[in-house]
Coordinates of C-alpha atoms and ligand atoms in Angstrom, one line a residue:
X146 CA -90.3 35.1 187.6
X147 CA -90.5 31.1 187.4
X148 CA -94.1 30.5 188.4
X149 CA -95.6 32.6 185.0
X150 CA -92.0 30.9 182.8
X151 CA -94.2 27.2 183.7
X152 CA -96.9 28.9 182.7
X153 CA -96.8 30.8 179.2
X154 CA -94.0 27.6 178.4
X155 CA -97.5 25.4 178.3
X156 CA -99.4 27.9 176.3
X157 CA -96.7 27.8 174.3
X158 CA -95.7 31.7 175.0
X159 CA -92.2 31.9 176.2
X160 CA -90.2 34.7 173.2
X161 CA -86.5 35.6 172.8
X162 CA -87.0 38.2 175.0
X163 CA -88.5 35.7 177.9
X164 CA -84.8 33.2 176.7
X165 CA -82.3 36.2 176.9
X166 CA -83.8 37.4 180.3
X167 CA -83.7 33.1 181.8
X168 CA -80.3 32.6 180.1
X169 CA -79.3 35.4 182.6
X170 CA -81.4 34.2 185.9
X171 CA -80.4 31.4 188.3
X172 CA -79.7 28.0 186.5
X173 CA -80.9 26.8 188.8
X174 CA -84.8 27.3 189.0
X175 CA -84.0 27.8 185.4
X176 CA -83.5 23.5 185.3
X177 CA -86.7 23.0 188.4
X178 CA -88.7 25.1 186.0
X179 CA -88.0 23.2 182.6
X180 CA -87.9 18.7 184.7
X181 CA -91.8 20.8 185.8
X182 CA -92.4 21.3 182.2
X183 CA -91.3 18.3 181.1
X184 CA -93.2 16.5 184.2
X185 CA -96.4 18.2 183.4
X186 CA -95.6 17.2 179.3
X187 CA -94.0 14.0 179.2
X188 CA -93.9 12.4 182.3
X189 CA -91.9 10.6 184.3
X190 CA -91.5 7.8 181.9
X191 CA -87.7 8.0 180.2
X192 CA -87.7 6.7 176.5
X193 CA -84.5 5.0 174.5
X194 CA -85.3 2.9 171.9
X195 CA -83.1 -0.5 170.6
X196 CA -81.6 1.2 167.3
X197 CA -78.1 0.6 165.2
X198 CA -76.9 3.1 164.2
X199 CA -74.7 2.9 160.0
X200 CA -72.0 5.5 158.2
X201 CA -72.7 3.7 155.2
X202 CA -69.4 5.9 153.5
X203 CA -67.0 8.0 155.4
X204 CA -65.9 8.6 151.4
X205 CA -66.9 12.7 150.9
X206 CA -67.0 15.8 149.2
X207 CA -67.7 18.1 152.1
X208 CA -65.9 20.7 153.3
X209 CA -66.7 20.8 157.2
X210 CA -65.1 22.2 159.2
X211 CA -66.1 19.9 163.1
X212 CA -65.7 17.2 160.3
X213 CA -63.4 14.0 161.9
X214 CA -64.7 11.2 159.8
X215 CA -65.2 12.1 156.5
X216 CA -62.7 10.9 154.6
X217 CA -61.0 8.6 157.8
X218 CA -60.6 4.8 156.7
X219 CA -62.1 5.6 152.4
X220 CA -65.2 2.5 152.9
X221 CA -68.1 2.3 151.4
X222 CA -70.4 -0.7 152.6
X223 CA -71.3 -2.8 150.1
X224 CA -74.4 -4.5 150.2
X225 CA -73.7 -7.9 151.7
X226 CA -72.3 -5.6 154.0
X227 CA -75.1 -3.3 155.0
X228 CA -77.5 -6.6 155.4
X229 CA -75.4 -7.3 157.6
X230 CA -75.8 -5.5 159.3
X231 CA -79.2 -4.4 159.7
X232 CA -79.2 -8.8 159.6
X233 CA -77.8 -8.6 163.7
X234 CA -79.1 -5.1 163.8
X235 CA -82.4 -7.5 164.7
X236 CA -81.1 -10.3 166.3
X237 CA -80.1 -8.0 169.2
X238 CA -84.2 -7.0 168.9
X239 CA -83.3 -3.4 167.2
X240 CA -86.5 -2.1 165.3
X241 CA -84.0 0.9 164.0
X242 CA -81.8 1.0 161.4
X243 CA -81.1 4.8 161.2
X244 CA -78.3 5.8 158.0
X245 CA -76.0 8.2 157.0
X246 CA -73.0 9.0 154.8
X247 CA -70.7 11.2 153.4
X248 CA -72.0 12.8 150.3
X249 CA -70.5 11.0 147.4
X250 CA -70.0 12.5 144.6
X251 CA -71.3 9.1 142.5
X252 CA -74.1 8.6 144.5
X253 CA -77.5 9.3 143.1
X254 CA -80.7 9.2 143.9
X255 CA -82.0 5.4 142.4
X256 CA -79.3 4.3 145.2
X257 CA -80.8 5.4 148.2
X258 CA -83.9 3.5 146.8
X259 CA -82.1 0.9 146.2
X260 CA -80.3 1.6 149.5
X261 CA -83.4 1.3 151.2
X262 CA -85.1 -1.2 148.8
X263 CA -82.3 -3.5 149.2
X264 CA -83.1 -3.9 153.0
X265 CA -86.5 -3.2 153.8
X266 CA -87.3 -6.3 151.3
X267 CA -85.5 -8.6 153.6
X268 CA -86.1 -7.5 157.2
X269 CA -89.3 -5.2 158.9
X270 CA -87.3 -2.2 160.8
X271 CA -87.5 0.6 160.9
X272 CA -85.4 3.0 158.4
X273 CA -84.4 6.2 159.8
X274 CA -81.8 7.8 157.2
X275 CA -80.4 10.5 155.2
X276 CA -80.5 13.9 156.7
X277 CA -81.5 17.0 155.0
X278 CA -77.7 17.2 153.4
X279 CA -77.3 14.1 151.7
X280 CA -81.4 15.0 150.9
X281 CA -80.6 17.7 149.0
X282 CA -76.9 17.0 147.7
X283 CA -78.6 13.7 146.1
X284 CA -81.6 15.7 144.8
X285 CA -78.3 18.0 143.5
X286 CA -76.5 15.6 141.3
X287 CA -79.8 13.8 140.5
X288 CA -80.6 16.6 138.9
X289 CA -83.9 16.4 140.1
X290 CA -86.2 18.5 142.9
X291 CA -85.7 17.7 146.9
X292 CA -89.4 17.2 147.1
X293 CA -89.5 14.4 144.1
X294 CA -86.5 12.7 146.2
X295 CA -88.8 12.1 149.3
X296 CA -91.8 10.9 147.3
X297 CA -89.3 8.6 146.3
X298 CA -87.5 7.8 149.4
X299 CA -90.4 7.3 151.2
X300 CA -92.5 5.2 148.5
X301 CA -88.2 3.0 149.2
X302 CA -89.7 2.6 152.1
X303 CA -87.6 5.3 154.1
X304 CA -89.3 6.1 158.1
X305 CA -88.3 8.5 159.3
X306 CA -85.2 11.3 158.5
X307 CA -82.0 12.5 161.0
X308 CA -82.4 16.2 161.1
X309 CA -79.1 16.9 161.6
X310 CA -76.8 19.4 159.3
X311 CA -78.5 21.6 161.2
X312 CA -75.4 22.2 162.9
X313 CA -77.2 26.1 163.9
X314 CA -79.3 27.5 161.7
X315 CA -77.6 31.0 161.5
X316 CA -76.0 31.2 158.2
X317 CA -72.7 33.8 159.4
X318 CA -71.9 31.5 161.7
X319 CA -73.2 28.5 158.9
X320 CA -70.1 30.5 156.3
X321 CA -67.6 29.8 159.3
X322 CA -68.6 26.1 159.6
X323 CA -70.2 24.5 157.1
X324 CA -69.1 26.4 153.4
X325 CA -69.9 24.2 151.7
X326 CA -73.5 22.9 153.1
X327 CA -77.0 24.4 152.9
X328 CA -78.2 27.6 154.1
X329 CA -80.6 28.0 156.5
X330 CA -83.0 28.6 154.5
X331 CA -82.0 25.5 152.4
X332 CA -82.4 23.4 155.6
X333 CA -85.9 24.2 156.4
X334 CA -87.6 24.2 153.1
X335 CA -86.4 20.0 153.2
X336 CA -87.6 20.0 156.6
X337 CA -90.6 21.8 155.7
X338 CA -91.1 19.6 152.4
X339 CA -90.1 16.5 155.1
X340 CA -93.0 17.0 157.2
X341 CA -95.6 17.5 154.3
X342 CA -94.1 14.0 152.8
X343 CA -95.6 12.7 155.7
X344 CA -91.9 11.7 156.8
X345 CA -90.6 13.0 160.4
X346 CA -87.3 14.4 161.3
X347 CA -85.8 14.9 164.8
X348 CA -84.9 19.0 164.6
X349 CA -80.8 18.8 165.8
X350 CA -77.6 21.8 167.1
X351 CA -75.3 21.5 167.1
X352 CA -73.9 24.0 169.7
X353 CA -70.6 24.5 172.1
X354 CA -68.5 26.1 169.0
X355 CA -67.6 30.0 167.7
X356 CA -71.7 30.7 167.6
X357 CA -73.4 32.7 170.6
X358 CA -76.5 32.2 172.2
X359 CA -78.5 34.4 170.5
X360 CA -77.5 32.0 167.5
X361 CA -78.3 29.1 169.7
X362 CA -81.5 31.5 170.4
X363 CA -83.0 32.3 166.6
X364 CA -82.2 28.9 165.9
X365 CA -84.5 26.9 168.1
X366 CA -87.4 29.7 167.2
X367 CA -86.9 28.2 163.4
X368 CA -87.5 24.9 164.1
X369 CA -90.1 25.7 167.2
X370 CA -92.1 27.9 164.0
X371 CA -91.2 24.9 161.3
X372 CA -93.1 23.3 164.3
X373 CA -95.7 24.8 164.7
X374 CA -97.1 24.7 160.5
X375 CA -95.6 21.2 160.5
X376 CA -96.1 19.0 163.3
X377 CA -93.7 16.8 161.7
X378 CA -90.6 16.8 164.4
X379 CA -90.4 13.6 166.7
X380 CA -88.1 15.9 169.1
X381 CA -85.3 18.4 169.7
X382 CA -81.9 17.0 170.1
X383 CA -79.8 18.4 171.0
X384 CA -75.6 17.4 170.6
X385 CA -72.8 19.2 172.1
X386 CA -69.8 20.1 170.4
X387 CA -67.0 17.3 170.0
X388 CA -63.7 19.6 169.6
X389 CA -60.9 16.2 168.9
X390 CA -59.4 15.7 165.5
X391 CA -61.2 18.9 163.1
X392 CA -60.2 21.8 162.1
X393 CA -62.4 24.3 164.4
X394 CA -62.5 22.6 167.9
X395 CA -58.8 23.8 166.8
X396 CA -60.0 27.4 166.4
X397 CA -63.0 27.6 169.4
X398 CA -59.9 26.4 171.7
X399 CA -57.0 29.7 169.6
X400 CA -60.7 32.2 169.2
X401 CA -62.0 31.1 173.2
X402 CA -60.1 29.3 174.9
X403 CA -62.9 26.9 175.0
X404 CA -63.0 23.1 174.4
X405 CA -66.8 23.0 173.5
X406 CA -70.1 23.4 175.2
X407 CA -69.9 23.8 179.8
X408 CA -71.4 21.0 181.3
X409 CA -74.1 24.2 182.9
X410 CA -74.1 25.5 179.2
X411 CA -75.9 21.6 178.3
X412 CA -77.9 21.8 180.8
X413 CA -78.7 25.3 180.2
X414 CA -79.0 24.1 176.3
X415 CA -81.8 21.0 177.6
X416 CA -84.0 23.1 179.9
X417 CA -84.1 25.7 178.2
X418 CA -85.4 23.8 174.6
X419 CA -88.0 22.3 176.7
X420 CA -89.2 26.0 178.4
X421 CA -89.2 27.3 174.2
X422 CA -90.9 24.3 172.7
X423 CA -93.5 23.7 175.0
X424 CA -96.5 22.4 174.3
X425 CA -95.1 21.9 170.9
X426 CA -93.0 19.3 171.0
X427 CA -93.4 17.0 174.0
X428 CA -89.3 15.2 173.1
X429 CA -86.6 16.5 173.6
X430 CA -83.3 13.8 173.5
X431 CA -80.4 13.9 175.9
X432 CA -77.0 13.0 173.8
X433 CA -75.6 10.2 176.0
X434 CA -73.2 9.6 173.4
X435 CA -71.6 13.5 173.2
X436 CA -72.5 14.2 177.2
X437 CA -71.1 11.0 178.8
X438 CA -74.0 8.8 180.7
X439 CA -74.4 10.7 184.0
X440 CA -74.2 13.9 182.6
X441 CA -78.0 12.0 180.5
X442 CA -79.1 11.5 183.4
X443 CA -78.5 15.0 185.4
X444 CA -80.5 16.5 182.1
X445 CA -82.8 14.4 182.0
X446 CA -83.3 16.6 185.6
X447 CA -83.3 19.7 182.8
X448 CA -85.8 19.0 180.6
X449 CA -84.8 15.9 178.7
X450 CA -87.4 13.1 178.6
X451 CA -85.0 10.7 176.3
X452 CA -81.4 9.1 175.7
X453 CA -81.8 8.3 172.4
X454 CA -80.3 5.1 170.9
X455 CA -78.3 2.3 172.3
X456 CA -77.1 2.3 168.6
X457 CA -74.5 -0.1 168.4
X458 CA -72.1 1.4 166.7
X459 CA -71.3 5.3 166.3
X460 CA -68.2 6.7 164.9
X461 CA -69.1 10.6 164.0
X462 CA -68.6 11.4 167.4
X463 CA -65.8 9.0 168.6
X464 CA -63.7 10.6 166.2
X465 CA -64.3 14.0 166.9
X466 CA -63.9 13.0 170.5
X467 CA -66.6 11.2 171.9
X468 CA -65.0 9.1 175.2
X469 CA -68.4 7.5 175.8
X470 CA -68.7 4.6 173.4
X471 CA -70.4 3.5 170.6
X472 CA -73.1 1.0 172.0
X473 CA -74.9 0.9 174.8
X474 CA -77.2 -2.3 175.8
X475 CA -80.6 -2.1 176.6
X476 CA -80.1 -3.0 180.1
X477 CA -77.2 -0.7 180.6
X478 CA -79.6 2.8 179.6
X479 CA -82.9 0.9 180.9
X480 CA -80.2 1.2 185.0
X481 CA -79.0 4.5 183.5
X482 CA -82.3 5.3 184.2
X483 CA -83.3 3.9 186.5
X484 CA -80.4 5.6 188.4
X485 CA -81.7 8.9 187.9
X486 CA -84.7 7.4 189.6
X487 CA -87.4 8.0 186.6
X488 CA -89.1 4.9 184.5
X489 CA -87.4 2.6 181.4
X490 CA -90.1 3.0 178.4
X491 CA -88.3 1.2 175.1
X492 CA -90.1 3.5 171.8
X493 CA -90.2 3.0 168.4
X494 CA -88.4 5.9 166.7
X495 CA -92.1 7.4 166.3
X496 CA -92.2 7.2 170.3
X497 CA -95.0 4.7 170.1
X498 CA -94.1 2.2 172.4
X499 CA -92.5 -0.9 171.6
X500 CA -93.4 -4.3 170.7
X501 CA -91.2 -7.1 171.9
X502 CA -88.3 -8.0 169.7
X503 CA -88.9 -9.5 166.5
X504 CA -87.4 -12.8 165.2
X505 CA -85.3 -12.3 162.5
X506 CA -87.4 -12.1 159.1
X507 CA -88.1 -15.1 157.3
X508 CA -88.3 -13.4 154.0
X509 CA -86.8 -14.7 150.5
X510 CA -84.3 -11.7 149.8
X511 CA -85.2 -9.3 147.1
X512 CA -83.6 -8.7 143.9
X513 CA -79.7 -7.0 144.4
X514 CA -79.4 -3.3 144.6
X515 CA -78.1 -1.5 141.1
X516 CA -75.2 -0.8 141.8
Ligands
SF4_81 S1 -70.4 16.3 157.8 FE1 -70.9 15.2 156.7 S2 -70.8 16.5 155.1 FE2 -69.9 17.8 156.0 S3 -67.2 16.9 155.9 FE3 -68.2 15.2 157.0 S4 -69.4 13.8 156.6 FE4 -69.1 15.3 154.8

């Protein structure tokens, strides 16, 4: 069975029926097969990006039941605070800033565009920003189409987007865990349009709450189909549900007696995703924030080939109970990778080899954003 699965994964021929059967098969053979496919497609190097995560506001009109982040401090970064953080990231050698925030009722497309310009006028750095939900929200409140927003954001310097807000792409689950968020169809639409506009995104899944394995598989196959059409996903990022300080965590505990996915389920997620995406998507990222460094190391032998970023600060998972910390130095990430018997490779957001750390730009600061 597993030799056949290996070959069909590489040929992009894994079906939902295969995936369902694999869930009942021997877990260790599943992991071995995913590891073999990873080796064939992505080699033995494990990539990581030196980046800084920045949540520009925690103020949000959203109602997601899994959120422990919104309105905890009620802050909104000023341009000066934003630039200070980007400047620190540059000094640290970061090639990327990842920017997301809550949904502000009074922040329009022009404000997001101004934020990008403020950074780009001052620093040369890849900007990986704004979830499909943020793009959907800014388009709605600004009275413009999603395509228009995406074009303006790209013109202002948006390099790529986090494919977050996907959660589980099954509407019956979305209605329960994030009723105010965009629907599955709308998420697919924003992401597809981003790819068509030349903005690559990641593909994420947030699993380990009220969804079933069938829901998870439906989700992954939706993303595989998008990838076959657009080739715009840079990587698949499974995000294990963090159950602390949010209403969904209490529901999961009451209904299922569970605090989230088990370690074994985490690893199965990596292995299955690797086999299902096959040649269509080479990069599968293990999130050290969600898994912790040790399980992330194991995931590197179950299909993953990337460890994500250094982050420098991470509020969303931390407020929901993640204990792995907010910052991992490049040296620590390299050590984790070497200790897992693999070779570290620093990459850019788009998986090119990263250039050595650049000096802080000497460019004159641009005009201040109109905020
Ligand atoms: S997950 Fe995002 S959109 Fe949902 S409530 Fe939290 S900050 Fe708002």
